[in-house]
Coordinates of C-alpha atoms in Angstrom, one line a residue:
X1 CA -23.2 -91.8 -21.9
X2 CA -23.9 -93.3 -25.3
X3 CA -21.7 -94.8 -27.8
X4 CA -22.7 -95.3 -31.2
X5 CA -21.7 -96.6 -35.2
X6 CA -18.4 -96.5 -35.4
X7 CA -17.3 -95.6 -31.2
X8 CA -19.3 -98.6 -30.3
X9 CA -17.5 -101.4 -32.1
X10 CA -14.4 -100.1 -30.4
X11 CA -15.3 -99.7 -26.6
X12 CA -13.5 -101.4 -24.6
X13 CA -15.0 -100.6 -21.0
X14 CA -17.0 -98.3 -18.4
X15 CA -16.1 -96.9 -15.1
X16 CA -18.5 -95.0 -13.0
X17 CA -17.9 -93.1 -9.6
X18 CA -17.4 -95.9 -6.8
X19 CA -19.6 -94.5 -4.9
X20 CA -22.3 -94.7 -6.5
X21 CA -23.3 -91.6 -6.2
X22 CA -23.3 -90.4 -10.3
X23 CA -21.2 -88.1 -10.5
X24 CA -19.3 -88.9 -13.5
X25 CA -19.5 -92.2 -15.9
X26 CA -16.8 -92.7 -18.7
X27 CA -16.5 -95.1 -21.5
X28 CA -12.4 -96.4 -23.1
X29 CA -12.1 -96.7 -26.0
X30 CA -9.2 -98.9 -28.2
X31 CA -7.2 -97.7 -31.3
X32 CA -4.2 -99.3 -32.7
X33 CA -1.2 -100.4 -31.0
X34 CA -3.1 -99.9 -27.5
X35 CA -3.6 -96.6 -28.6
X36 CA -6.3 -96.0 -25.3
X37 CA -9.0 -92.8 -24.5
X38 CA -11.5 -92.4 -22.4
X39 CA -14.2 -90.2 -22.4
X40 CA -15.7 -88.8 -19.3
X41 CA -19.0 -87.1 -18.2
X42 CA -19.3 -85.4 -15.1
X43 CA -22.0 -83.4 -13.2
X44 CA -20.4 -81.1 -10.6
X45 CA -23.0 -80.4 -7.7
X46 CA -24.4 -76.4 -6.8
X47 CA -25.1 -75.0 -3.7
X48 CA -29.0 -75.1 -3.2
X49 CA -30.9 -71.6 -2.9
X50 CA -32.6 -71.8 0.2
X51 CA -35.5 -74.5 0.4
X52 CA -33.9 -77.4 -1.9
X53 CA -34.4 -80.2 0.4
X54 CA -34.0 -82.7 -2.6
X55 CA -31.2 -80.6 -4.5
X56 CA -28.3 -83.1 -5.7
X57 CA -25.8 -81.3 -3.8
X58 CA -28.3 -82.0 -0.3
X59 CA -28.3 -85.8 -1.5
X60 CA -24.4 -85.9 -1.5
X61 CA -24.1 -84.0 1.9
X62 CA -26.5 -86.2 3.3
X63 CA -24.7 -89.4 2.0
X64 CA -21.2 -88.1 3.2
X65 CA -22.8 -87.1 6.5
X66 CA -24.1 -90.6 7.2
X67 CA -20.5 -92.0 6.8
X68 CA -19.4 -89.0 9.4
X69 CA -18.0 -86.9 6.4
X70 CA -18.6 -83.8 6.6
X71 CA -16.7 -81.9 4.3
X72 CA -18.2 -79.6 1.2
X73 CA -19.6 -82.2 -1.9
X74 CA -17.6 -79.9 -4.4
X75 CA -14.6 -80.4 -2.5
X76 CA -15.4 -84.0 -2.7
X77 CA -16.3 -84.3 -6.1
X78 CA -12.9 -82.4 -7.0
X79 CA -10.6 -84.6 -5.4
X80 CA -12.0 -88.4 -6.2
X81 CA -12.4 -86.9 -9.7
X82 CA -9.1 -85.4 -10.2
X83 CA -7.6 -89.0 -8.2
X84 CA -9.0 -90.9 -11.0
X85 CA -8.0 -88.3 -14.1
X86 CA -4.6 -88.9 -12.2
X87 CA -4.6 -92.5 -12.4
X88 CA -5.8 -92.5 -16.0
X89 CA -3.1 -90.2 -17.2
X90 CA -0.4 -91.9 -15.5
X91 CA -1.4 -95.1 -17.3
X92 CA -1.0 -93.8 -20.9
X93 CA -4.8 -92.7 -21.8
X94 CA -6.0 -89.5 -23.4
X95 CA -9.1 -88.0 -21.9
X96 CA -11.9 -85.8 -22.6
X97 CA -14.0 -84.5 -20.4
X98 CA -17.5 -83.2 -21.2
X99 CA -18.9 -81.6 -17.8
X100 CA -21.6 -79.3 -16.1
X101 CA -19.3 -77.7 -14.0
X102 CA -22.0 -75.3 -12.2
X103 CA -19.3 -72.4 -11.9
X104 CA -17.2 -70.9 -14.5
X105 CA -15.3 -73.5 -16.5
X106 CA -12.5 -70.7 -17.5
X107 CA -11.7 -69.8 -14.2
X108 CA -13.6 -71.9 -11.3
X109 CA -11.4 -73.9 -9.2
X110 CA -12.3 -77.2 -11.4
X111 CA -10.8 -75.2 -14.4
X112 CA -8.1 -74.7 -12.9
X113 CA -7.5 -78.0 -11.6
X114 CA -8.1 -79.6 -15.1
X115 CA -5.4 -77.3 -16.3
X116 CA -3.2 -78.0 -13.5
X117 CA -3.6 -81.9 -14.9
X118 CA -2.6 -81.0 -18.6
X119 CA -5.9 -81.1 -19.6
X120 CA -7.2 -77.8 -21.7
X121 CA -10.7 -76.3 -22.5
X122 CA -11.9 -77.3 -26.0
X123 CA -14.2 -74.9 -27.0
X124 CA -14.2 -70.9 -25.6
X125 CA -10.1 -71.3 -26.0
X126 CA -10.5 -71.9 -30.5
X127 CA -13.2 -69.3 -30.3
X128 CA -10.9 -66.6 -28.5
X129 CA -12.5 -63.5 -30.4
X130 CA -15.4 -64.2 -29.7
X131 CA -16.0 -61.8 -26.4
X132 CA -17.6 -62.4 -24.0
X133 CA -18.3 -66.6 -24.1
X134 CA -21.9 -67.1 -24.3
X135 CA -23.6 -68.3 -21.1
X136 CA -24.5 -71.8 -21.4
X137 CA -27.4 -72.3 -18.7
X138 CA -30.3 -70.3 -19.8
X139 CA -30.5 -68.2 -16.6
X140 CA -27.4 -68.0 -16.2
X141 CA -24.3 -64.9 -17.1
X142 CA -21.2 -67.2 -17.5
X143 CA -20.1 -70.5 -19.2
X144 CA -20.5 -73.3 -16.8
X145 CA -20.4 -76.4 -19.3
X146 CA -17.6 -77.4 -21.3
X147 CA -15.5 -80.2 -23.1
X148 CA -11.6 -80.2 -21.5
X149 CA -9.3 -82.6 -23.3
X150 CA -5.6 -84.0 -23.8
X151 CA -5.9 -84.2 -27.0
X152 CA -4.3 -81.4 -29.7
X153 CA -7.3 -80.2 -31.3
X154 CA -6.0 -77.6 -32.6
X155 CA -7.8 -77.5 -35.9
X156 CA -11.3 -79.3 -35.2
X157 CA -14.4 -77.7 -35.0
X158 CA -16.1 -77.3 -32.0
X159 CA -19.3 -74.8 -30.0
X160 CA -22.1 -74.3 -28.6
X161 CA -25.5 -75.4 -29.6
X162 CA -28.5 -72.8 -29.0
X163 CA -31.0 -72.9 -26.2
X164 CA -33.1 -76.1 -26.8
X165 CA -31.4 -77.1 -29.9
X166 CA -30.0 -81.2 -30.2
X167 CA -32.3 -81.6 -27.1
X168 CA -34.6 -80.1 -24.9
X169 CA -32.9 -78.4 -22.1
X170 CA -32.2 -75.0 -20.2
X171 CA -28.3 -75.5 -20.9
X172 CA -26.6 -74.8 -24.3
X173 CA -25.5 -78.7 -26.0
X174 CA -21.1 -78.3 -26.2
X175 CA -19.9 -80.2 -29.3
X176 CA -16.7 -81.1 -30.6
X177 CA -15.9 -82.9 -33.9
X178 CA -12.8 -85.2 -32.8
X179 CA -10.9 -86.8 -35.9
X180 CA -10.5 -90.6 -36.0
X181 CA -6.9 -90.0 -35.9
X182 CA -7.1 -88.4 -33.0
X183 CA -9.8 -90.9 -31.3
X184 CA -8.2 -94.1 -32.7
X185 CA -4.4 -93.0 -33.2
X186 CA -5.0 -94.0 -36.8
X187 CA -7.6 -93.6 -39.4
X188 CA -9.7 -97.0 -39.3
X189 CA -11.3 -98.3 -42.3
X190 CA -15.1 -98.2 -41.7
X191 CA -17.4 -101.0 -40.1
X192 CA -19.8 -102.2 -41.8
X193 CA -22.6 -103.4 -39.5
X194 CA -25.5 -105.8 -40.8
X195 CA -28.7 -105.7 -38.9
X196 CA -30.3 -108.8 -38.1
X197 CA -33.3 -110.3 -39.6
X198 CA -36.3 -109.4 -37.5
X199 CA -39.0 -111.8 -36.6
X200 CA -42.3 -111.0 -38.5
X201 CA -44.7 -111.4 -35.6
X202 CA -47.8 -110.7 -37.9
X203 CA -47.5 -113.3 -40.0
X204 CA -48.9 -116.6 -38.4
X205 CA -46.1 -119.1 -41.1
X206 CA -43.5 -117.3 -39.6
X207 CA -44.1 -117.4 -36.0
X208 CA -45.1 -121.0 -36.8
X209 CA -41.6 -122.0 -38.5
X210 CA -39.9 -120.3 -35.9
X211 CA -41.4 -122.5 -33.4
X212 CA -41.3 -125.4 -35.1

């Protein structure tokens, strides 16, 4: 996850999956008045067709396994996730989630779940009329990536990008436009960042006064 311009002066921290194994990374942010969000992305594991030995959801079995767990990485991933959207509610913070959810993200159980949390889809739900969604992985026949939020959005844009379109991939790119207001909890007066002067390595009285 990348924060830039104006997002960047005004991270506060990081928190990644504990255990290590990547399966979501956030960033929190700081508005006004302790006005917190955090932004989350998260990769939900698929089951393998037959003869993925080095499929991410095999990695995660074999990492629980080792520790005697044997119970389903989805399953897994669910749980610690929606522990951790729990914890972060119940301490004041807005959330969005941007995820590859690798099953339906209007009705697969991490959909539901999300909703269950307060936490609504951001994208198929402002484009209602248009039916059906359009699939998001390339091969695919369903929308299985999505942006789920706290925040009332009522009235920002949002979609999806075509096939290979922001950046090379086999899934569609899911944007939203998110207001400062909504972000921040206020509307923030721009910041104005200078860049440094860079050192002019090919001139020789430079490099010389530099050293001197």
């Amino acid at each position: 996850m990348i924060a830039t311009k104006e997002m960047a002066a005004r991270c506060k921290s990081g928190n990644d999956d504990p255990t290590g194994l990547g399966r979501w990374t956030s960033i929190l942010s700081e508005g006004t008045e302790g006005y917190l969000s955090r932004y989350v992305c998260v990769y939900n594991p698929c089951i393998p067709t037959q003869g993925s030995v080095h499929s991410n959801y095999l990695q995660h079995q074999r990492y629980y396994q080792r520790m005697n767990n044997f119970n389903d990485p989805i399953f897994l991933l669910q749980r610690d996730l929606c522990a951790a959207l729990e914890s972060w509610l119940s301490n004041g913070k807005h959330l969005t989630i941007m995820i590859d959810a690798n099953q339906d993200i209007r009705s697969g159980s991490l959909a539901q779940a999300f909703t269950d949390l307060g936490i609504h889809e951001a994208i198929i739900s402002r484009h209602s009329d248009l039916q059906p969604p359009v699939p998001t992985q390339q091969m695919g026949s369903r929308p299985i990536d999505g942006i789920f939020t706290t925040l009332d959005l009522t009235h920002c844009r949002s979609g999806y990008l075509a096939f290979g379109e922001g950046f090379k991939s086999d899934h569609r790119l899911a944007w939203i436009d998110i207001p400062f207001q909504a972000a921040f909890g206020h509307n923030p007066p721009h910041l104005h960042q200078n860049d440094p002067s860079r050192l002019s390595l090919q001139d020789p009285r430079i490099v010389a006064r530099y050293h001197s």
